[in-house]
Short mmCIF file of C-alpha atoms and ligand atoms in Angstrom, two decimals:
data_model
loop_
_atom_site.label_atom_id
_atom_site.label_comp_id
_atom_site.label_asym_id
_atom_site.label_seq_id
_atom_site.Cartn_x
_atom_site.Cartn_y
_atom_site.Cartn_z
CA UNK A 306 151.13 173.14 168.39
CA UNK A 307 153.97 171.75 166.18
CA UNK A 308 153.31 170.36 162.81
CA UNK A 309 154.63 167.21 163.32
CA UNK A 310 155.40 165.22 159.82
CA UNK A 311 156.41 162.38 160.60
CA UNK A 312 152.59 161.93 162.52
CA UNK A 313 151.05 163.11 159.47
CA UNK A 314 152.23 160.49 157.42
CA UNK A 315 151.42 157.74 159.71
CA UNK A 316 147.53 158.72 159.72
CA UNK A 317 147.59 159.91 155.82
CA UNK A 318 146.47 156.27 154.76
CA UNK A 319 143.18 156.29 157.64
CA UNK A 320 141.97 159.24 156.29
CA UNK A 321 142.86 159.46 152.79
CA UNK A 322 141.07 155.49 153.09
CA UNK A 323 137.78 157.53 153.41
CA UNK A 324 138.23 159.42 150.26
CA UNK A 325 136.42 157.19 148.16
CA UNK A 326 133.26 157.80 150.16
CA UNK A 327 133.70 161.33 150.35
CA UNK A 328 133.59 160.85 146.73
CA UNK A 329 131.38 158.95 145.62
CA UNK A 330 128.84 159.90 148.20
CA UNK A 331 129.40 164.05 146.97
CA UNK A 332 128.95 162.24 142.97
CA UNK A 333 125.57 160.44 143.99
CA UNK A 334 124.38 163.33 145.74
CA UNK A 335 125.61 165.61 142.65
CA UNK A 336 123.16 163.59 140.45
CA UNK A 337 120.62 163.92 143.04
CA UNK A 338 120.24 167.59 143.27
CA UNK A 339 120.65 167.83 139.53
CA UNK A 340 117.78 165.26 138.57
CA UNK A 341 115.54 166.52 141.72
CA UNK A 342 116.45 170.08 140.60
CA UNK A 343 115.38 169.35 137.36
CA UNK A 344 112.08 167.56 137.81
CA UNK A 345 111.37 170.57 140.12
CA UNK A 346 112.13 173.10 137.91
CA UNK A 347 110.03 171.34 135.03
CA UNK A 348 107.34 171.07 137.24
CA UNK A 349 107.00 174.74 138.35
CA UNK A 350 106.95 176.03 135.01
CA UNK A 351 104.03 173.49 134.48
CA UNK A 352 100.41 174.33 135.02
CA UNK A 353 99.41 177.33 137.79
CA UNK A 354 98.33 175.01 140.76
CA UNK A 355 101.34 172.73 140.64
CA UNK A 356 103.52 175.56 139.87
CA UNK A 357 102.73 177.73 143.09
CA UNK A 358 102.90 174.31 144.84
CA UNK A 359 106.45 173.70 143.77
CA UNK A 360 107.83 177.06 143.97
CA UNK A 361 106.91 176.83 147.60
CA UNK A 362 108.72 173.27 147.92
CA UNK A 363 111.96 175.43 146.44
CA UNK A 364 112.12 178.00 148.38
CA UNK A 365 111.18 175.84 151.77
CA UNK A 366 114.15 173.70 150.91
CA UNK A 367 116.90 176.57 150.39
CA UNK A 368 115.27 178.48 153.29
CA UNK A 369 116.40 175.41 155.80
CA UNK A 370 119.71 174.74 157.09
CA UNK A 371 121.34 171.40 155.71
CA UNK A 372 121.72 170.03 158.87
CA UNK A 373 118.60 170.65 159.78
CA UNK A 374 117.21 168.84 156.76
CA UNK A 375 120.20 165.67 157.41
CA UNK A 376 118.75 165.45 161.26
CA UNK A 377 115.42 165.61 160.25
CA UNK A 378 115.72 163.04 157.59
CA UNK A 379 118.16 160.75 159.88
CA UNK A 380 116.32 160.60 163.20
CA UNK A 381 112.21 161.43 161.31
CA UNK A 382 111.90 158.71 159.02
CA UNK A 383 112.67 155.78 161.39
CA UNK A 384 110.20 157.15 163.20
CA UNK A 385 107.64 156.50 160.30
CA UNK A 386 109.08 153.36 159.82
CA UNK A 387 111.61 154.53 156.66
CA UNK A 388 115.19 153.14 158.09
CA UNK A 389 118.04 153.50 155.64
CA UNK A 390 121.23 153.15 155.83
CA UNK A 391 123.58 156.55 156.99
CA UNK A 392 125.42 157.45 153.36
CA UNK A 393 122.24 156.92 152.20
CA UNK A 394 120.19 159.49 154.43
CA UNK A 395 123.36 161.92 153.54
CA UNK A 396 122.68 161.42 149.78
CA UNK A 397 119.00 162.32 149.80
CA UNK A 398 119.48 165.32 152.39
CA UNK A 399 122.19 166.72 150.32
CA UNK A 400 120.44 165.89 146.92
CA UNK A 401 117.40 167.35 148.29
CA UNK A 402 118.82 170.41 150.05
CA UNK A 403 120.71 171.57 146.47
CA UNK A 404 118.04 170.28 144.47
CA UNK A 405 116.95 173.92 145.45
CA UNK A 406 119.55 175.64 144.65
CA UNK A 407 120.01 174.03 141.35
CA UNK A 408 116.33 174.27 140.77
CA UNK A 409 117.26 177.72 140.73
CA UNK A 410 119.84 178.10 138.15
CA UNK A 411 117.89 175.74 135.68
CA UNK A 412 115.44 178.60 135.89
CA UNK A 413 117.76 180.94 134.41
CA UNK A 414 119.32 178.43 132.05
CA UNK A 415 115.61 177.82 130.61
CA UNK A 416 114.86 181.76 130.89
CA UNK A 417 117.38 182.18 128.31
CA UNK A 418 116.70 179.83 125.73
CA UNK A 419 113.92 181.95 122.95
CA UNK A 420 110.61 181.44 122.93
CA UNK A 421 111.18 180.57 119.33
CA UNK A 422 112.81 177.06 120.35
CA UNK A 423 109.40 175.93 122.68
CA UNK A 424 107.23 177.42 119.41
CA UNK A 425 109.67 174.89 117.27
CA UNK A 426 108.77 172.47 118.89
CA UNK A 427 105.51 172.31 119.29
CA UNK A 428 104.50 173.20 115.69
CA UNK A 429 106.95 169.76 115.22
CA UNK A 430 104.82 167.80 116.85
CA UNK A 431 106.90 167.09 119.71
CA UNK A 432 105.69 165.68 123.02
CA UNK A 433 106.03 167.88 126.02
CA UNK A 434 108.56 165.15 127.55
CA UNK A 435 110.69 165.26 123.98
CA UNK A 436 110.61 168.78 124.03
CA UNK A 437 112.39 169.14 127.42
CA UNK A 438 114.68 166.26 126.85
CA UNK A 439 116.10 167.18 122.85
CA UNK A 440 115.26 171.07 122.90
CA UNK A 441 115.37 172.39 126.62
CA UNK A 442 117.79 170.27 128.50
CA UNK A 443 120.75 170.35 125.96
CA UNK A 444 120.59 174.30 125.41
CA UNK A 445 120.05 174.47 128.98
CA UNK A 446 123.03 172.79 130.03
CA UNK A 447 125.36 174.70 127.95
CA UNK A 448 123.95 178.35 129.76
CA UNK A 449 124.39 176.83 132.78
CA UNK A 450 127.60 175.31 132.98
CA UNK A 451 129.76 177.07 135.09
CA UNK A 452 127.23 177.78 137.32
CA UNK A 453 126.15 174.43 137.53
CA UNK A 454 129.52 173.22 138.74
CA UNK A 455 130.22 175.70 141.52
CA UNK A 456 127.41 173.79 143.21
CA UNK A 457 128.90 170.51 142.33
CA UNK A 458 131.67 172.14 144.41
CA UNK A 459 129.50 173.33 147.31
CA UNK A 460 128.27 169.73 147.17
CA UNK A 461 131.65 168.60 147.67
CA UNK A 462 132.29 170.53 150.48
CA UNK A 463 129.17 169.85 152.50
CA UNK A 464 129.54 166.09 152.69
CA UNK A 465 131.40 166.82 155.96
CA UNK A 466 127.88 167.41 157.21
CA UNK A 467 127.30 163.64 157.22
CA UNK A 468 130.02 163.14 159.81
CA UNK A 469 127.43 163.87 162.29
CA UNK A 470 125.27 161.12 160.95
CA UNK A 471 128.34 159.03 160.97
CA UNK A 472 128.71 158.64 157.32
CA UNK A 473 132.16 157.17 157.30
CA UNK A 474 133.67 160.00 154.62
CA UNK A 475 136.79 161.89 155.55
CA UNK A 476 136.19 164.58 157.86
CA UNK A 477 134.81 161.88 160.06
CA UNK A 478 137.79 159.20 159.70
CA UNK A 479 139.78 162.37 160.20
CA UNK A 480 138.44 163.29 163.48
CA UNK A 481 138.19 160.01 165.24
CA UNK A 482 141.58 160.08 164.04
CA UNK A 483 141.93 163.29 166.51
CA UNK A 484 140.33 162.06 169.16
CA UNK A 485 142.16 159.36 169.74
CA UNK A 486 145.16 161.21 169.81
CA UNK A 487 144.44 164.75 171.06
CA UNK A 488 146.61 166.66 167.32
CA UNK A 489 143.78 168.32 165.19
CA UNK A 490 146.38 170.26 163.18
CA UNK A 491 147.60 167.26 160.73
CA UNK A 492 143.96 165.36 159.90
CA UNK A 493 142.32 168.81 159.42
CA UNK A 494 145.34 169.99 156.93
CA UNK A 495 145.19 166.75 154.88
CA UNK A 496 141.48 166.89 155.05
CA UNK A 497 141.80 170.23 154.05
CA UNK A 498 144.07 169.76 151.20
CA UNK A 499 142.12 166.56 149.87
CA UNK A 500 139.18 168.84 149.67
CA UNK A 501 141.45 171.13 148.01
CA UNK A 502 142.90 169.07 145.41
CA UNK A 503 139.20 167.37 144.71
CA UNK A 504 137.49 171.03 144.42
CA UNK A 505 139.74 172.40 141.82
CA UNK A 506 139.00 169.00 139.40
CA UNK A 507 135.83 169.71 139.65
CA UNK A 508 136.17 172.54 138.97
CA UNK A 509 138.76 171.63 135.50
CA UNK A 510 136.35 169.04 134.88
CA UNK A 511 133.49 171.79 134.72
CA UNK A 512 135.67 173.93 132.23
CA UNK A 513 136.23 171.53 129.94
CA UNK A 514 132.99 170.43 130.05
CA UNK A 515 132.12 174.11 129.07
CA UNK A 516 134.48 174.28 126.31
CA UNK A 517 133.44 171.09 124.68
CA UNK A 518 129.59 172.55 124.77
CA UNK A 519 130.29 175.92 123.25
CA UNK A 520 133.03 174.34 120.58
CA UNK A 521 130.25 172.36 119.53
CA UNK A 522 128.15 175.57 119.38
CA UNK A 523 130.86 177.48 116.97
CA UNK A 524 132.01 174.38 115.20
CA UNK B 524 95.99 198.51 110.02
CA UNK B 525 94.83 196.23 107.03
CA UNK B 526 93.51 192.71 108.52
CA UNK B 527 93.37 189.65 106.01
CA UNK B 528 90.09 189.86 105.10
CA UNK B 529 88.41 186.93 103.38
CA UNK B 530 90.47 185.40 100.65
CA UNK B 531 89.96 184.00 97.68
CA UNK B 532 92.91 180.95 97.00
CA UNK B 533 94.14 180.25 93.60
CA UNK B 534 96.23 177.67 92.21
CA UNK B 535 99.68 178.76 91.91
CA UNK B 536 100.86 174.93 90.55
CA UNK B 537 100.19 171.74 91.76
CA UNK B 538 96.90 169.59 91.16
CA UNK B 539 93.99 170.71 93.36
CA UNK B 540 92.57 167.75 94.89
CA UNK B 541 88.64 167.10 96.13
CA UNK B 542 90.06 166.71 99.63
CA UNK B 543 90.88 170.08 101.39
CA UNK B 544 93.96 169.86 103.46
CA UNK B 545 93.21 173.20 105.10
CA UNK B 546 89.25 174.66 105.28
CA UNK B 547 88.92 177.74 107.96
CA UNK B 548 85.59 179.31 108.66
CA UNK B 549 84.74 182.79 109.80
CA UNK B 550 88.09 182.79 111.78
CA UNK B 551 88.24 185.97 113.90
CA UNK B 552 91.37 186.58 116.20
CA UNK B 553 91.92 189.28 118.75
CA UNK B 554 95.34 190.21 120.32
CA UNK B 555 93.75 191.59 123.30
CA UNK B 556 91.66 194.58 121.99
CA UNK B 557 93.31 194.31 118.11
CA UNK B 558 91.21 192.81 116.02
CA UNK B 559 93.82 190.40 113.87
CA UNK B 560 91.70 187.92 111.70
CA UNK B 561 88.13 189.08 110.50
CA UNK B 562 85.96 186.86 109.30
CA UNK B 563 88.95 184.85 107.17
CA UNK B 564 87.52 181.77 104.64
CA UNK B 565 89.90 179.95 103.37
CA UNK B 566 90.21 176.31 101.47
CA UNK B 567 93.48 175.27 100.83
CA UNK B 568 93.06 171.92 98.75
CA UNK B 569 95.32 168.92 99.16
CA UNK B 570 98.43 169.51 96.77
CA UNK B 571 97.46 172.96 96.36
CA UNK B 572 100.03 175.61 96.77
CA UNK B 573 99.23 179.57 97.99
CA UNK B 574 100.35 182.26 98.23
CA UNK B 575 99.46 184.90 100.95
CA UNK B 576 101.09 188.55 100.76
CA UNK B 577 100.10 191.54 102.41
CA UNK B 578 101.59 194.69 104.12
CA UNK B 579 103.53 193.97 107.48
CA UNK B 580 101.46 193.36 110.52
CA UNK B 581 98.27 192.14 108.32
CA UNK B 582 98.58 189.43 110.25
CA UNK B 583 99.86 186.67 107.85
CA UNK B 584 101.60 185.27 110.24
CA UNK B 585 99.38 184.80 112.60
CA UNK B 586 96.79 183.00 110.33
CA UNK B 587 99.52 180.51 109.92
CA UNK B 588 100.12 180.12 113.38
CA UNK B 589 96.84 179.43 114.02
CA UNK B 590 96.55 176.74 111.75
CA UNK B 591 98.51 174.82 114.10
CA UNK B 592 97.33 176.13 116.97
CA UNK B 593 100.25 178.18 117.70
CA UNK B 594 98.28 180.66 118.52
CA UNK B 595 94.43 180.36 119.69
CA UNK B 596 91.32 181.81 117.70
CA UNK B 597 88.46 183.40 119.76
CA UNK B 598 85.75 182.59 116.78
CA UNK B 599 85.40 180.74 113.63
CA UNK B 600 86.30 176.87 112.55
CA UNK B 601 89.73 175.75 111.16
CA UNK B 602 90.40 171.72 109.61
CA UNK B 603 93.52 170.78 109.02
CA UNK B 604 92.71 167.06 106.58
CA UNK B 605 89.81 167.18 108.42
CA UNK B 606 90.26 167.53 111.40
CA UNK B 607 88.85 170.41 113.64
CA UNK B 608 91.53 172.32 115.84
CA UNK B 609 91.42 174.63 118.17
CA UNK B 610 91.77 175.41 121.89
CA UNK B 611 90.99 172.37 123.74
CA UNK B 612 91.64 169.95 121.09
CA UNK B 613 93.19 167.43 122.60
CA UNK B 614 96.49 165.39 121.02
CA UNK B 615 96.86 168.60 118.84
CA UNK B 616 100.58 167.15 119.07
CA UNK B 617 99.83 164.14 116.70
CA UNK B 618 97.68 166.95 113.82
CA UNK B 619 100.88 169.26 114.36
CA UNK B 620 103.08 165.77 112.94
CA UNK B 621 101.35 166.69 109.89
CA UNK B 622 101.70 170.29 109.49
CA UNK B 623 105.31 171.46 108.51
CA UNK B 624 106.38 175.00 109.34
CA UNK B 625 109.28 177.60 108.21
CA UNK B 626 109.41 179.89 110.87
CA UNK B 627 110.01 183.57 109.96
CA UNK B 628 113.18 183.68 112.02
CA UNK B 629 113.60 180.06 110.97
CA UNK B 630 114.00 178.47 114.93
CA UNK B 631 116.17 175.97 114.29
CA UNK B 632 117.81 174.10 117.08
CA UNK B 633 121.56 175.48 117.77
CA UNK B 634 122.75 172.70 119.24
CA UNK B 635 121.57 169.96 117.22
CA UNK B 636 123.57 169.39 113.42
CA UNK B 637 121.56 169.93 110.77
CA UNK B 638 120.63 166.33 109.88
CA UNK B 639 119.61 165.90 113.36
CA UNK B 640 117.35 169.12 112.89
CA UNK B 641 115.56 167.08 110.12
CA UNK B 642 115.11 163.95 111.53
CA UNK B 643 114.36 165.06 115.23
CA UNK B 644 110.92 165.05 114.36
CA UNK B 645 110.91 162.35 112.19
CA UNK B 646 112.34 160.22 115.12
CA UNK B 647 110.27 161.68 117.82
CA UNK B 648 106.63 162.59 116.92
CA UNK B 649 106.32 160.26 113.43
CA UNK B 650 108.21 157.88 115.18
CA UNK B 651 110.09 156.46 112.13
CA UNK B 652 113.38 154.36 113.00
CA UNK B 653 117.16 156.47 113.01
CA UNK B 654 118.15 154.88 109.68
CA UNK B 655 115.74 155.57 107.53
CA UNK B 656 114.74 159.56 108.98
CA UNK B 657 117.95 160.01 108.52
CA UNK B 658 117.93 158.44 104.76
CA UNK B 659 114.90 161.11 104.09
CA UNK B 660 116.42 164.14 105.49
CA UNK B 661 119.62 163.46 103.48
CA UNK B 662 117.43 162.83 100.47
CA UNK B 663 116.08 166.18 100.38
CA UNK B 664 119.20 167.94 101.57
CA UNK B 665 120.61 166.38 98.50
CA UNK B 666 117.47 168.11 96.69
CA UNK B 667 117.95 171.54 98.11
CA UNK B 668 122.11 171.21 97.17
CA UNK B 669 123.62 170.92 100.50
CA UNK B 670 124.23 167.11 101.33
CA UNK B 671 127.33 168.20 102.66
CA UNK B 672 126.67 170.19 105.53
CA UNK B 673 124.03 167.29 106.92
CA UNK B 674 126.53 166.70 110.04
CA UNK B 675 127.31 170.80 110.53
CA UNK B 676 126.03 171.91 113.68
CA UNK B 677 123.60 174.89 112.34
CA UNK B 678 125.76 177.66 113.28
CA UNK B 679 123.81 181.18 113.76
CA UNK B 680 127.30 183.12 113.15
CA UNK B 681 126.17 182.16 109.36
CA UNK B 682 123.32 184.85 109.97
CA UNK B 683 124.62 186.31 107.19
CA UNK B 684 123.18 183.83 104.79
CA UNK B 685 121.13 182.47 107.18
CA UNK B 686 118.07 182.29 104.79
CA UNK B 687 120.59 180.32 102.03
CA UNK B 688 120.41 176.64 103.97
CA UNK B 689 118.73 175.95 107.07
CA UNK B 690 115.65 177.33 105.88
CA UNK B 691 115.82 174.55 103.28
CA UNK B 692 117.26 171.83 105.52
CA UNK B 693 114.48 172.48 107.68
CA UNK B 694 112.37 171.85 104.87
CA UNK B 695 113.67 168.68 104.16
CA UNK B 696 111.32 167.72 106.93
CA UNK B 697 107.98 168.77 105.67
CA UNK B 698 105.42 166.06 104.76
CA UNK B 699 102.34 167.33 105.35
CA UNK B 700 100.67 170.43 104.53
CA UNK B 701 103.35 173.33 104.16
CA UNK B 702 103.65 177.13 106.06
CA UNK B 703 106.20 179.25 105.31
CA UNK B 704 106.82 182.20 106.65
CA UNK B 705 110.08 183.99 104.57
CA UNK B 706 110.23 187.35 103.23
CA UNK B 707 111.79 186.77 99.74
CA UNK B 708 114.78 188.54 99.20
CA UNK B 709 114.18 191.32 96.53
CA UNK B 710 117.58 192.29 95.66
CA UNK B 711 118.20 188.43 94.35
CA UNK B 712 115.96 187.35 92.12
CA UNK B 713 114.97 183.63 92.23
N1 ATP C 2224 101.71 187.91 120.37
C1 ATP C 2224 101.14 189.06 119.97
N2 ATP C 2224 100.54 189.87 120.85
C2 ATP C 2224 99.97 191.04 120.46
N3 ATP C 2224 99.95 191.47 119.21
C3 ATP C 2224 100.53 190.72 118.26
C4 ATP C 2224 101.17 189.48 118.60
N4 ATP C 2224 101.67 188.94 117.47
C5 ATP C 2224 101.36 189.80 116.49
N5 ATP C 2224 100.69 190.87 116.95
C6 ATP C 2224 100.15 191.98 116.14
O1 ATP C 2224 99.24 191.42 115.23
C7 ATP C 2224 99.37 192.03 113.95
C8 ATP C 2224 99.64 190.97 112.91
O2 ATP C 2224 100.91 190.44 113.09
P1 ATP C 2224 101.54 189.34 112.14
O3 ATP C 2224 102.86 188.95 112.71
O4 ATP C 2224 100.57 188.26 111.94
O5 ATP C 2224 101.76 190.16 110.79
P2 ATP C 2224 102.46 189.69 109.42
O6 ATP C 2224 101.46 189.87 108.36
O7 ATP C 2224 103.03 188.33 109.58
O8 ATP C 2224 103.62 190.76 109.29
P3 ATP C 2224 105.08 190.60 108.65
O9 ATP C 2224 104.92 190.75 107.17
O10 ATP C 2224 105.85 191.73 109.25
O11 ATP C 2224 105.60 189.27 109.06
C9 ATP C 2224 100.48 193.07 114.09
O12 ATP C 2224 99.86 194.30 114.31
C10 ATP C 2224 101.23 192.63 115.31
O13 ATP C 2224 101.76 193.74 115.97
MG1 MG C 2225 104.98 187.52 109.57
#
């Protein structure tokens, strides 16, 4: 199979049409996972009972495959009456499926921050909710970082998944694309590329992101 | 091991009031088997000021830190402006309001500039409005000589004068009764 260029132009503007839902759809669901994993993580650290009960829900959600998790949420909650709409099935399965994962690297974010800084704020006065909201979560996020935005990136590249649910994002557009005319090699490259160019600003986004918290840090 | 042992208060300076902003009671404290606190009376009056020295690991800090409930007693009664605390109490948060502490190591928050530092409290548990927390805390960061370095982000590079500033800034917000935890430097005398 030839690459054939002039082809690839003439379906770059059907596919690269669905790259604002690939977007926006990966950016919803990267909000997602971060408030779910957040609320999770808060909530296992909180009293014994709850705590077993959520580490449980963590480890049950990373220990299923996403598309496991997008079927089961696509084709299960109809059935108890629940219908939503496809991008927005693929938004709570992936927010829900790296809620996990991010759950995960909050933990180690939180583990970090002194004991002294939860002591601070309690003799203060604070409220448990101020506490994690002007202590925790700010101190958190600057441990966590780069870590925190390779997963942004693996949330990027699993909204493919939710071609099979017929989200309309690109890997879809790309392969009806192919089916209707038998090349693969051209949609997949562009798709590939797109990806590409998207990861790696994510990915300079992150960094920056990272620099601004620890210049604040040594300012 | 020396434990505080019942102590007698006396005013240091300051006017000692009828009302006692700190009474404790036959407080006894156990770190597992060690035997902290024994039998510690104590009536710190409102406006009074104390001092409490002893020999490393007498447990002066922990007396402190169980006055607001930083750490939980086993026996014995403690009232901050009388009220009684203690495991169980509930809202402990809104007696804490009332209670400043210095921390031995200070605990400042990194991330937040030192203005914010003072007024995070006064925002979020006294609930007073930006404007004028914020006119406080520069008020007695003007006291303690460092107005300038209210919007510095407290920077723990600076450990090497770390007990110079922050220790005050934090100060700034103290209302209530007082705890300070700071081993006075002996070299400079002050
Ligand atoms: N969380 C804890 N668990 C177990 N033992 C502790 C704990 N905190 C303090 N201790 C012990 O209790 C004793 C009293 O400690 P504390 O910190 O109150 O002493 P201190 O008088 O403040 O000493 P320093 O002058 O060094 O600050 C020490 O023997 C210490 O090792
Ligand atoms: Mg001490």
């Amino acid at each position: 199979m030839t690459f054939d260029f002039a082809f690839a132009l003439s379906v770059l503007p059907t596919i690269l049409a669905a790259v604002g839902t690939t977007i926006w759809v990966a950016i919803a669901s990267c909000l997602g996972a971060a408030l779910l994993g957040f609320v999770l993580e808060i909530l296992r650290r909180s009293g014994r009972l709850l705590g077993y009960a959520m580490r449980f829900v963590i480890d049950f959600i990373r220990s299923t495959p996403v598309l496991v998790q997008i079927y089961f949420l696509y084709f299960v909650l109809p059935f108890y009456g629940v219908t939503l709409p496809a991008y927005a099935v693929g938004v709570l399965a992936l927010s829900v499926y790296y809620s996990g994962y991010l759950a995960e690297v909050f933990k180690a974010g939180i583990d970090t921050i002194s004991a002294g800084q939860f002591e601070a704020a309690t003799a203060l006065g604070l409220k448990h909710f101020d506490t994690i909201i002007f202590v925790i979560a700010p101190q958190m996020l600057r441990n966590i970082a780069a870590p925190m935005g390779n997963y942004f990136v693996s949330i990027l590249k699993a909204t493919p998944y939710l071609a099979v649910i017929a989200v309309p994002e690109m890997l879809g557009a790309a392969m009806e694309v192919s089916s209707d005319t038998f090349r693969y090699a051209e949609p997949m490259l562009i798709v590939g590329v797109v990806f590409l160019i998207l990861a790696v600003s994510i990915a300079q986004l992150v960094r920056q992101l990272e620099n601004k918290l620890l210049a604040s840090e040594k300012r | 091991m020396t434990a505080v042992e019942a102590m007698s208060t006396g005013v240091v300076g300051g006017v000692l009031e009828m009302e006692p902003a700190v009474e404790i009671k036959k407080l006894n404290k156990w770190y597992g088997k060690l035997h902290v606190l024994k039998d510690v009376d104590l009536t710190v009056g409102t406006g009074e000021q104390i001092v409490i020295c002893g020999p490393s690991g007498s447990g002066k800090s922990t007396l402190i830190r169980c006055v607001n409930q930083l750490e939980e007693h086993q026996q014995g009664e403690i009232r901050v402006n009388g009220r009684e605390v203690g495991p169980g109490v509930r809202a402990m948060h809104e007696i804490r309001r009332n209670v400043g502490m210095v921390f031995q190591h200070f605990n400042l928050f990194p991330h937040l500039t030192v203005l914010r530092n003072c007024t995070l409290a006064l925002t979020r548990a006294k609930r007073l409005p930006r404007g004028e927390a914020e006119d406080i805390a520069r008020h007695y960061l003007a006291r303690v000589k460092i107005p300038e370095k209210a919007d510095a982000i407290q920077a723990s590079s600076q450990a090497g004068n770390a007990s110079a500033w922050p220790s005050h800034a934090l100060y700034a917000c103290i209302h209530g009764s007082c705890c300070s935890m700071s081993r006075l430097p002996l070299s400079t005398p002050r």
